[in-house]
Amino acid sequence: MAGQWSGGHSSSILCVGVSPGPEGLIASGSEGGEVTLWSHEGNIVNRLTLPGEEDNTSVVFSPAAPSQLYLSHGDIVSVLDCRNLKEPVDEYRGVGEEEINALAVNETGSALAVADDSGVVRVLELPGGKVCRTLRRHTNICSSVAFRPHRPNNLLSAGLDMQVMLWGLQKTRPLWTLNLQDVAEDEGDQQQRPGQLFNPPLAHCVSVSGCGNIVGCAAEDGQVHLMRIGAGSKLEQHGAIKAHSQGASQAHFVTSSSHPYWLITGGNDGQVALWDLSKHPVVSPEGKGKTRATSAPRRIGKSKKKKKEQSQDKTKAQPKDEEENEADAAAAAVVEGEAAATEDVTEDKSGPKLSFSHGDKVNWLCAAVLKGEQCVVVADQSCSLTVYPLSHL
């Protein structure tokens, strides 16, 4: 029952974005700087190849201006107007210290978060693109960022240092940090599915539910790590679902008032799954069963971190004044000490609501309501998009 959208790209599609609203467009970006706009029927509305022909790594629409599109390529963010796609209407040059991996716009359309290979997250004021915050705490590639709904000044980030961080943008240090490797070690759960490769939990993709309190993070260990944020933006609980037999590359909450805790995931095993997390103990604490306190996250030396093969020397921490380092370390110790009160819940053993084999490694996926029907749009190693209507599966 899957539909194939072809003809929009000549190389592998790397990212997809969906415009808000019932008649919004779908945008896809590929290697070589190609960006394509699609209608809900899968027809090509417009195409553009950006100057420089660098790979497009992330594409997002503004929730406040559905025709406004932000696209990252190299260390540049291009601003496009979907009504006139002849050329960028603006460019924010050099906003990434190295190649940009991910973008996120808050729901008021007033801030754009930019995550790059150096591990730095920059927050830009919109419109204009002025850098208002530079967040330096990741010690490896920062792979994903997401704003919390209803809290436009709260930002989640995740990276290949296996850290998930919540930031309050009034400050330049995280409110809390969760180290996914420490979680796995504390659980003592090194058993994996038959045929599953043992990989460290490099964090690839972070997403936040519509209520703003549940966080999902797809990781290289095949799990989607879940976190619940409580009062005062504190980390209350964390757990995981064993989602994929190889690295989980994508995890996105479905924007649906009737299903607020549906999560779609994709992985290097070619599987796509839909999860209903409403009864997972992290989401529904009254049914959580056994819990236990965990120790505060430990910091890991750089030697233990896996890096992208092509960027072994890209991830050195930025130089800092010695006093500032000491102050930051003291502040981080307080933050991480508070995180010691969080609970780690036993894993929910129930499987996905549905799961199917896409047959190829998933580069990107997202949920979209197309012609009134809830669908999943999947980008893989090919130059076409695949659309799966959920009601037919």
Short mmCIF file of C-alpha atoms in Angstrom, two decimals:
data_model
loop_
_atom_site.label_atom_id
_atom_site.label_comp_id
_atom_site.label_asym_id
_atom_site.label_seq_id
_atom_site.Cartn_x
_atom_site.Cartn_y
_atom_site.Cartn_z
CA MET A 1 0.00 0.00 0.00
CA ALA A 2 3.08 2.27 0.07
CA GLY A 3 3.36 5.14 -2.39
CA GLN A 4 6.56 6.15 -4.13
CA TRP A 5 7.37 9.81 -4.76
CA SER A 6 10.03 10.03 -7.47
CA GLY A 7 11.60 12.54 -9.83
CA GLY A 8 12.40 15.18 -7.22
CA HIS A 9 16.04 14.28 -6.61
CA SER A 10 19.01 12.81 -8.42
CA SER A 11 20.80 11.57 -5.27
CA SER A 12 20.10 10.21 -1.79
CA ILE A 13 17.53 12.14 0.26
CA LEU A 14 18.93 13.11 3.66
CA CYS A 15 16.14 15.09 5.35
CA VAL A 16 12.41 15.75 5.22
CA GLY A 17 10.19 18.44 6.74
CA VAL A 18 6.41 18.89 6.88
CA SER A 19 4.71 22.28 6.88
CA PRO A 20 2.02 22.79 9.53
CA GLY A 21 -1.58 23.08 8.43
CA PRO A 22 -3.93 20.80 6.48
CA GLU A 23 -2.66 21.86 3.05
CA GLY A 24 1.00 22.32 3.97
CA LEU A 25 3.81 21.19 1.72
CA ILE A 26 6.45 18.52 2.28
CA ALA A 27 10.07 19.53 1.71
CA SER A 28 12.98 17.17 1.12
CA GLY A 29 16.70 17.90 0.92
CA SER A 30 19.35 15.67 -0.62
CA GLU A 31 23.02 15.34 -1.37
CA GLY A 32 24.28 17.95 -3.82
CA GLY A 33 22.13 20.81 -2.50
CA GLU A 34 18.82 19.76 -4.06
CA VAL A 35 15.61 20.79 -2.30
CA THR A 36 12.16 19.73 -3.54
CA LEU A 37 8.66 20.77 -2.49
CA TRP A 38 5.88 18.17 -2.76
CA SER A 39 2.11 18.35 -2.64
CA HIS A 40 0.06 15.94 -0.51
CA GLU A 41 -0.49 13.86 -3.65
CA GLY A 42 3.24 13.46 -4.19
CA ASN A 43 3.43 15.90 -7.08
CA ILE A 44 6.50 18.12 -7.43
CA VAL A 45 5.53 21.72 -6.67
CA ASN A 46 8.99 23.25 -7.10
CA ARG A 47 12.69 22.40 -7.07
CA LEU A 48 15.89 24.28 -6.39
CA THR A 49 19.60 23.43 -6.30
CA LEU A 50 21.45 25.67 -3.88
CA PRO A 51 24.76 27.31 -4.87
CA GLY A 52 27.78 25.33 -3.75
CA GLU A 53 25.86 22.06 -4.04
CA GLU A 54 26.70 20.98 -0.50
CA ASP A 55 24.61 18.23 1.08
CA ASN A 56 21.37 19.39 2.70
CA THR A 57 21.41 17.99 6.24
CA SER A 58 18.24 19.37 7.84
CA VAL A 59 15.06 21.09 6.70
CA VAL A 60 12.39 22.67 8.93
CA PHE A 61 9.34 24.87 8.42
CA SER A 62 8.50 27.72 10.75
CA PRO A 63 5.38 26.89 12.83
CA ALA A 64 4.55 30.60 12.86
CA ALA A 65 5.01 31.12 9.08
CA PRO A 66 4.19 27.89 7.19
CA SER A 67 5.63 29.17 3.89
CA GLN A 68 9.03 29.86 5.50
CA LEU A 69 11.62 27.12 5.21
CA TYR A 70 15.05 26.78 6.85
CA LEU A 71 17.64 24.52 5.24
CA SER A 72 21.15 23.69 6.46
CA HIS A 73 24.06 22.90 4.14
CA GLY A 74 27.70 23.10 5.18
CA ASP A 75 27.95 25.79 7.86
CA ILE A 76 25.14 27.85 6.28
CA VAL A 77 21.40 28.10 6.91
CA SER A 78 19.38 29.23 3.89
CA VAL A 79 15.96 30.81 4.37
CA LEU A 80 13.52 29.96 1.58
CA ASP A 81 10.04 31.21 0.71
CA CYS A 82 7.97 28.29 -0.60
CA ARG A 83 5.83 30.68 -2.65
CA ASN A 84 8.86 31.79 -4.65
CA LEU A 85 11.64 29.20 -4.64
CA LYS A 86 13.94 30.83 -7.18
CA GLU A 87 16.66 31.66 -4.64
CA PRO A 88 17.09 32.00 -0.85
CA VAL A 89 15.50 35.13 0.60
CA ASP A 90 18.22 35.18 3.27
CA GLU A 91 21.34 33.28 4.30
CA TYR A 92 22.87 32.90 7.74
CA ARG A 93 26.51 32.25 6.93
CA GLY A 94 29.01 30.76 9.34
CA VAL A 95 26.42 30.06 12.05
CA GLY A 96 27.89 26.57 12.34
CA GLU A 97 31.52 26.30 13.44
CA GLU A 98 31.64 23.13 11.34
CA GLU A 99 29.07 21.24 9.25
CA ILE A 100 25.54 21.69 10.57
CA ASN A 101 23.67 18.49 11.39
CA ALA A 102 20.28 19.62 12.67
CA LEU A 103 17.89 22.57 12.91
CA ALA A 104 14.86 23.28 15.08
CA VAL A 105 12.46 26.24 15.23
CA ASN A 106 10.47 26.99 18.38
CA GLU A 107 6.69 27.12 18.14
CA THR A 108 6.53 30.92 18.24
CA GLY A 109 8.92 31.14 15.29
CA SER A 110 11.21 33.45 17.28
CA ALA A 111 14.27 31.19 17.61
CA LEU A 112 16.25 28.79 15.42
CA ALA A 113 18.59 26.21 17.01
CA VAL A 114 21.60 25.04 14.99
CA ALA A 115 23.67 21.96 15.97
CA ASP A 116 26.99 21.16 14.33
CA ASP A 117 29.91 18.73 14.11
CA SER A 118 31.96 20.65 16.70
CA GLY A 119 29.33 19.87 19.33
CA VAL A 120 28.23 23.49 19.60
CA VAL A 121 24.57 24.52 19.60
CA ARG A 122 23.81 28.07 18.55
CA VAL A 123 20.44 29.77 18.99
CA LEU A 124 19.54 32.46 16.45
CA GLU A 125 16.93 35.18 16.80
CA LEU A 126 14.24 35.18 14.12
CA PRO A 127 13.88 37.03 11.90
CA GLY A 128 17.41 38.21 11.17
CA GLY A 129 19.52 35.26 12.28
CA LYS A 130 21.46 37.07 15.00
CA VAL A 131 23.23 34.61 17.32
CA CYS A 132 21.84 35.14 20.83
CA ARG A 133 23.19 32.02 22.59
CA THR A 134 26.18 29.74 22.06
CA LEU A 135 25.89 26.50 24.04
CA ARG A 136 29.13 24.56 24.51
CA ARG A 137 28.85 21.40 26.54
CA HIS A 138 28.79 18.49 24.09
CA THR A 139 32.27 16.98 23.67
CA ASN A 140 31.48 15.27 20.38
CA ILE A 141 29.27 15.87 17.34
CA CYS A 142 25.85 17.34 18.24
CA SER A 143 23.45 15.39 16.06
CA SER A 144 19.98 16.63 17.01
CA VAL A 145 18.07 19.49 18.67
CA ALA A 146 14.39 19.97 19.55
CA PHE A 147 12.45 22.72 21.32
CA ARG A 148 9.89 21.78 23.98
CA PRO A 149 6.30 22.60 22.97
CA HIS A 150 4.68 25.26 25.20
CA ARG A 151 8.15 26.22 26.49
CA PRO A 152 9.86 28.14 23.67
CA ASN A 153 12.95 28.81 25.82
CA ASN A 154 13.61 25.14 26.61
CA LEU A 155 15.79 23.19 24.17
CA LEU A 156 16.86 19.53 24.07
CA SER A 157 20.13 18.50 22.42
CA ALA A 158 21.73 15.10 21.82
CA GLY A 159 25.06 14.01 20.44
CA LEU A 160 27.65 11.36 19.73
CA ASP A 161 29.08 11.92 23.22
CA MET A 162 26.03 9.86 24.32
CA GLN A 163 24.61 12.85 26.21
CA VAL A 164 21.09 14.26 26.19
CA MET A 165 20.82 17.78 27.62
CA LEU A 166 17.98 20.12 28.52
CA TRP A 167 18.82 23.80 28.23
CA GLY A 168 17.05 26.84 29.62
CA LEU A 169 18.05 29.52 27.15
CA GLN A 170 18.38 32.18 29.82
CA LYS A 171 21.68 30.47 30.74
CA THR A 172 24.50 28.82 28.81
CA ARG A 173 24.75 25.65 30.88
CA PRO A 174 22.27 22.76 30.76
CA LEU A 175 19.54 22.35 33.38
CA TRP A 176 20.40 18.65 33.39
CA THR A 177 22.42 16.08 31.48
CA LEU A 178 21.66 12.39 31.02
CA ASN A 179 24.54 10.17 29.94
CA LEU A 180 23.05 7.23 28.03
CA GLN A 181 26.14 5.07 28.50
CA ASP A 182 25.98 5.47 32.26
CA VAL A 183 22.31 4.51 32.17
CA ALA A 184 23.16 1.29 30.31
CA GLU A 185 25.98 0.49 32.75
CA ASP A 186 23.79 1.20 35.78
CA GLU A 187 21.08 -1.07 34.40
CA GLY A 188 23.66 -3.80 33.84
CA ASP A 189 21.65 -4.68 30.76
CA GLN A 190 24.17 -5.59 28.09
CA GLN A 191 21.97 -8.30 26.60
CA GLN A 192 20.71 -7.48 23.15
CA ARG A 193 18.53 -9.12 20.58
CA PRO A 194 19.87 -12.10 18.62
CA GLY A 195 21.83 -10.76 15.68
CA GLN A 196 22.05 -7.30 17.20
CA LEU A 197 25.46 -5.65 17.06
CA PHE A 198 26.82 -4.30 20.33
CA ASN A 199 27.13 -0.55 19.91
CA PRO A 200 27.47 2.32 22.36
CA PRO A 201 24.36 4.52 22.71
CA LEU A 202 25.47 7.35 20.43
CA ALA A 203 22.48 9.71 20.39
CA HIS A 204 21.20 10.35 16.86
CA CYS A 205 17.76 11.95 17.06
CA VAL A 206 15.80 13.63 19.86
CA SER A 207 12.07 14.43 19.81
CA VAL A 208 9.57 15.86 22.31
CA SER A 209 5.90 14.94 22.68
CA GLY A 210 3.17 17.53 22.12
CA CYS A 211 2.69 18.04 25.87
CA GLY A 212 6.37 18.95 26.15
CA ASN A 213 7.13 16.53 29.00
CA ILE A 214 8.16 13.29 27.28
CA VAL A 215 11.43 13.02 25.37
CA GLY A 216 12.46 10.22 23.01
CA CYS A 217 16.02 9.76 21.79
CA ALA A 218 17.04 7.25 19.10
CA ALA A 219 20.48 5.78 19.74
CA GLU A 220 23.08 3.55 18.12
CA ASP A 221 22.42 0.75 20.63
CA GLY A 222 19.07 0.14 18.89
CA GLN A 223 17.10 1.58 21.78
CA VAL A 224 14.92 4.64 22.01
CA HIS A 225 15.68 6.20 25.37
CA LEU A 226 12.73 7.88 27.08
CA MET A 227 12.74 10.70 29.62
CA ARG A 228 9.97 12.42 31.57
CA ILE A 229 10.45 16.08 32.51
CA GLY A 230 8.61 17.17 35.66
CA ALA A 231 7.95 20.37 37.56
CA GLY A 232 10.75 22.89 37.42
CA SER A 233 12.04 21.23 34.24
CA LYS A 234 13.69 18.50 36.33
CA LEU A 235 14.39 15.05 34.94
CA GLU A 236 11.94 12.80 36.81
CA GLN A 237 12.27 9.40 35.15
CA HIS A 238 14.04 7.65 32.34
CA GLY A 239 13.78 4.28 30.63
CA ALA A 240 13.99 2.77 27.15
CA ILE A 241 12.34 0.61 24.52
CA LYS A 242 14.38 -1.88 22.50
CA ALA A 243 13.25 -0.63 19.15
CA HIS A 244 15.71 -1.93 16.53
CA SER A 245 18.22 -4.74 16.00
CA GLN A 246 20.75 -2.21 14.70
CA GLY A 247 21.23 1.49 15.39
CA ALA A 248 18.03 3.54 15.76
CA SER A 249 18.53 6.58 13.53
CA GLN A 250 15.15 8.31 13.82
CA ALA A 251 12.49 8.87 16.50
CA HIS A 252 9.68 11.40 16.09
CA PHE A 253 6.48 11.93 18.04
CA VAL A 254 3.31 12.06 15.95
CA THR A 255 1.49 15.36 16.28
CA SER A 256 -1.98 14.11 17.12
CA SER A 257 -4.41 15.28 19.79
CA SER A 258 -6.06 11.85 19.85
CA HIS A 259 -2.75 9.96 20.13
CA PRO A 260 -0.38 12.28 22.06
CA TYR A 261 2.19 9.57 22.81
CA TRP A 262 2.54 7.87 19.45
CA LEU A 263 6.17 7.65 18.39
CA ILE A 264 7.54 6.51 15.03
CA THR A 265 11.06 5.11 14.77
CA GLY A 266 13.39 4.00 11.98
CA GLY A 267 16.71 2.24 12.03
CA ASN A 268 19.70 0.89 10.19
CA ASP A 269 17.95 -2.51 10.20
CA GLY A 270 15.47 -1.12 7.63
CA GLN A 271 12.57 -1.41 10.06
CA VAL A 272 9.95 1.27 10.70
CA ALA A 273 7.81 1.02 13.83
CA LEU A 274 4.93 2.88 15.46
CA TRP A 275 4.82 2.83 19.26
CA ASP A 276 1.99 3.78 21.60
CA LEU A 277 3.85 4.94 24.71
CA SER A 278 0.76 5.99 26.69
CA LYS A 279 1.16 3.02 29.05
CA HIS A 280 4.95 2.97 29.19
CA PRO A 281 6.09 3.44 32.81
CA VAL A 282 8.05 6.59 31.93
CA VAL A 283 4.92 8.18 30.46
CA SER A 284 2.39 6.71 32.88
CA PRO A 285 4.13 6.63 36.28
CA GLU A 286 1.10 5.30 38.17
CA GLY A 287 1.61 2.00 36.33
CA LYS A 288 5.39 1.99 36.39
CA GLY A 289 5.89 -0.94 38.74
CA LYS A 290 9.43 -1.38 40.00
CA THR A 291 11.69 1.65 40.10
CA ARG A 292 15.09 2.33 41.50
CA ALA A 293 17.22 5.40 42.02
CA THR A 294 20.27 5.87 39.84
CA SER A 295 23.54 7.57 40.53
CA ALA A 296 24.35 10.94 39.04
CA PRO A 297 25.63 10.76 35.45
CA ARG A 298 29.40 10.47 35.21
CA ARG A 299 31.47 12.32 32.69
CA ILE A 300 33.33 10.12 30.22
CA GLY A 301 36.81 10.75 28.90
CA LYS A 302 37.04 11.51 25.21
CA SER A 303 38.97 8.30 24.60
CA LYS A 304 35.78 6.31 25.22
CA LYS A 305 33.74 8.16 22.65
CA LYS A 306 33.11 6.92 19.13
CA LYS A 307 33.41 9.57 16.46
CA LYS A 308 32.40 9.81 12.85
CA GLU A 309 35.09 8.16 10.75
CA GLN A 310 35.51 11.20 8.62
CA SER A 311 35.77 13.62 11.56
CA GLN A 312 38.24 12.15 14.01
CA ASP A 313 39.78 15.52 14.67
CA LYS A 314 36.63 17.61 14.60
CA THR A 315 35.44 17.11 18.14
CA LYS A 316 37.95 18.82 20.36
CA ALA A 317 36.29 20.93 23.05
CA GLN A 318 36.51 24.63 22.39
CA PRO A 319 39.27 26.41 24.35
CA LYS A 320 38.03 28.18 27.46
CA ASP A 321 39.40 30.40 30.15
CA GLU A 322 40.62 28.30 33.11
CA GLU A 323 38.40 30.09 35.64
CA GLU A 324 35.36 29.65 33.40
CA ASN A 325 36.10 25.94 33.11
CA GLU A 326 36.20 25.62 36.90
CA ALA A 327 32.99 27.58 37.33
CA ASP A 328 31.23 25.52 34.67
CA ALA A 329 32.44 22.29 36.25
CA ALA A 330 31.10 23.37 39.64
CA ALA A 331 27.76 24.34 38.13
CA ALA A 332 27.58 21.05 36.24
CA ALA A 333 28.28 19.13 39.45
CA VAL A 334 25.28 20.81 41.08
CA VAL A 335 23.06 20.11 38.08
CA GLU A 336 24.18 16.48 37.87
CA GLY A 337 23.79 16.10 41.64
CA GLU A 338 20.15 17.09 41.30
CA ALA A 339 19.76 14.49 38.54
CA ALA A 340 20.70 11.79 41.06
CA ALA A 341 17.13 11.92 42.37
CA THR A 342 15.71 10.69 39.07
CA GLU A 343 14.26 7.25 38.74
CA ASP A 344 15.11 4.55 36.25
CA VAL A 345 12.08 2.46 35.43
CA THR A 346 11.92 -1.11 34.27
CA GLU A 347 11.48 -1.51 30.55
CA ASP A 348 7.99 -1.82 29.16
CA LYS A 349 7.93 -5.25 27.54
CA SER A 350 5.08 -4.54 25.12
CA GLY A 351 6.06 -4.29 21.47
CA PRO A 352 5.23 -1.70 18.84
CA LYS A 353 1.70 -0.97 17.76
CA LEU A 354 2.86 -1.88 14.26
CA SER A 355 6.18 -2.65 12.61
CA PHE A 356 7.18 -3.28 9.04
CA SER A 357 10.28 -3.72 6.95
CA HIS A 358 11.08 -0.78 4.72
CA GLY A 359 13.97 -2.80 3.34
CA ASP A 360 16.64 -0.12 3.40
CA LYS A 361 18.49 1.93 5.98
CA VAL A 362 16.34 4.88 7.10
CA ASN A 363 17.94 8.30 6.63
CA TRP A 364 14.93 10.28 7.84
CA LEU A 365 11.26 9.80 8.58
CA CYS A 366 8.41 11.98 9.76
CA ALA A 367 4.68 11.80 10.34
CA ALA A 368 2.32 13.75 8.09
CA VAL A 369 -1.42 13.99 7.61
CA LEU A 370 -1.86 13.66 3.84
CA LYS A 371 -5.32 14.08 2.35
CA GLY A 372 -6.80 13.58 5.81
CA GLU A 373 -4.90 10.36 6.50
CA GLN A 374 -2.08 9.80 8.99
CA CYS A 375 1.04 8.69 7.09
CA VAL A 376 4.75 8.12 7.59
CA VAL A 377 7.14 9.62 5.02
CA VAL A 378 10.44 7.72 4.78
CA ALA A 379 13.71 8.77 3.13
CA ASP A 380 16.42 6.15 2.60
CA GLN A 381 19.58 5.71 0.51
CA SER A 382 17.60 6.20 -2.72
CA CYS A 383 16.49 9.41 -4.45
CA SER A 384 12.77 8.74 -3.82
CA LEU A 385 10.43 9.13 -0.86
CA THR A 386 8.17 6.33 0.33
CA VAL A 387 4.80 7.13 1.95
CA TYR A 388 3.04 4.59 4.18
CA PRO A 389 -0.60 5.25 5.16
CA LEU A 390 -0.85 3.97 8.74
CA SER A 391 -4.50 2.97 8.43
CA HIS A 392 -3.63 0.41 5.72
CA LEU A 393 -0.93 -1.35 7.73
#
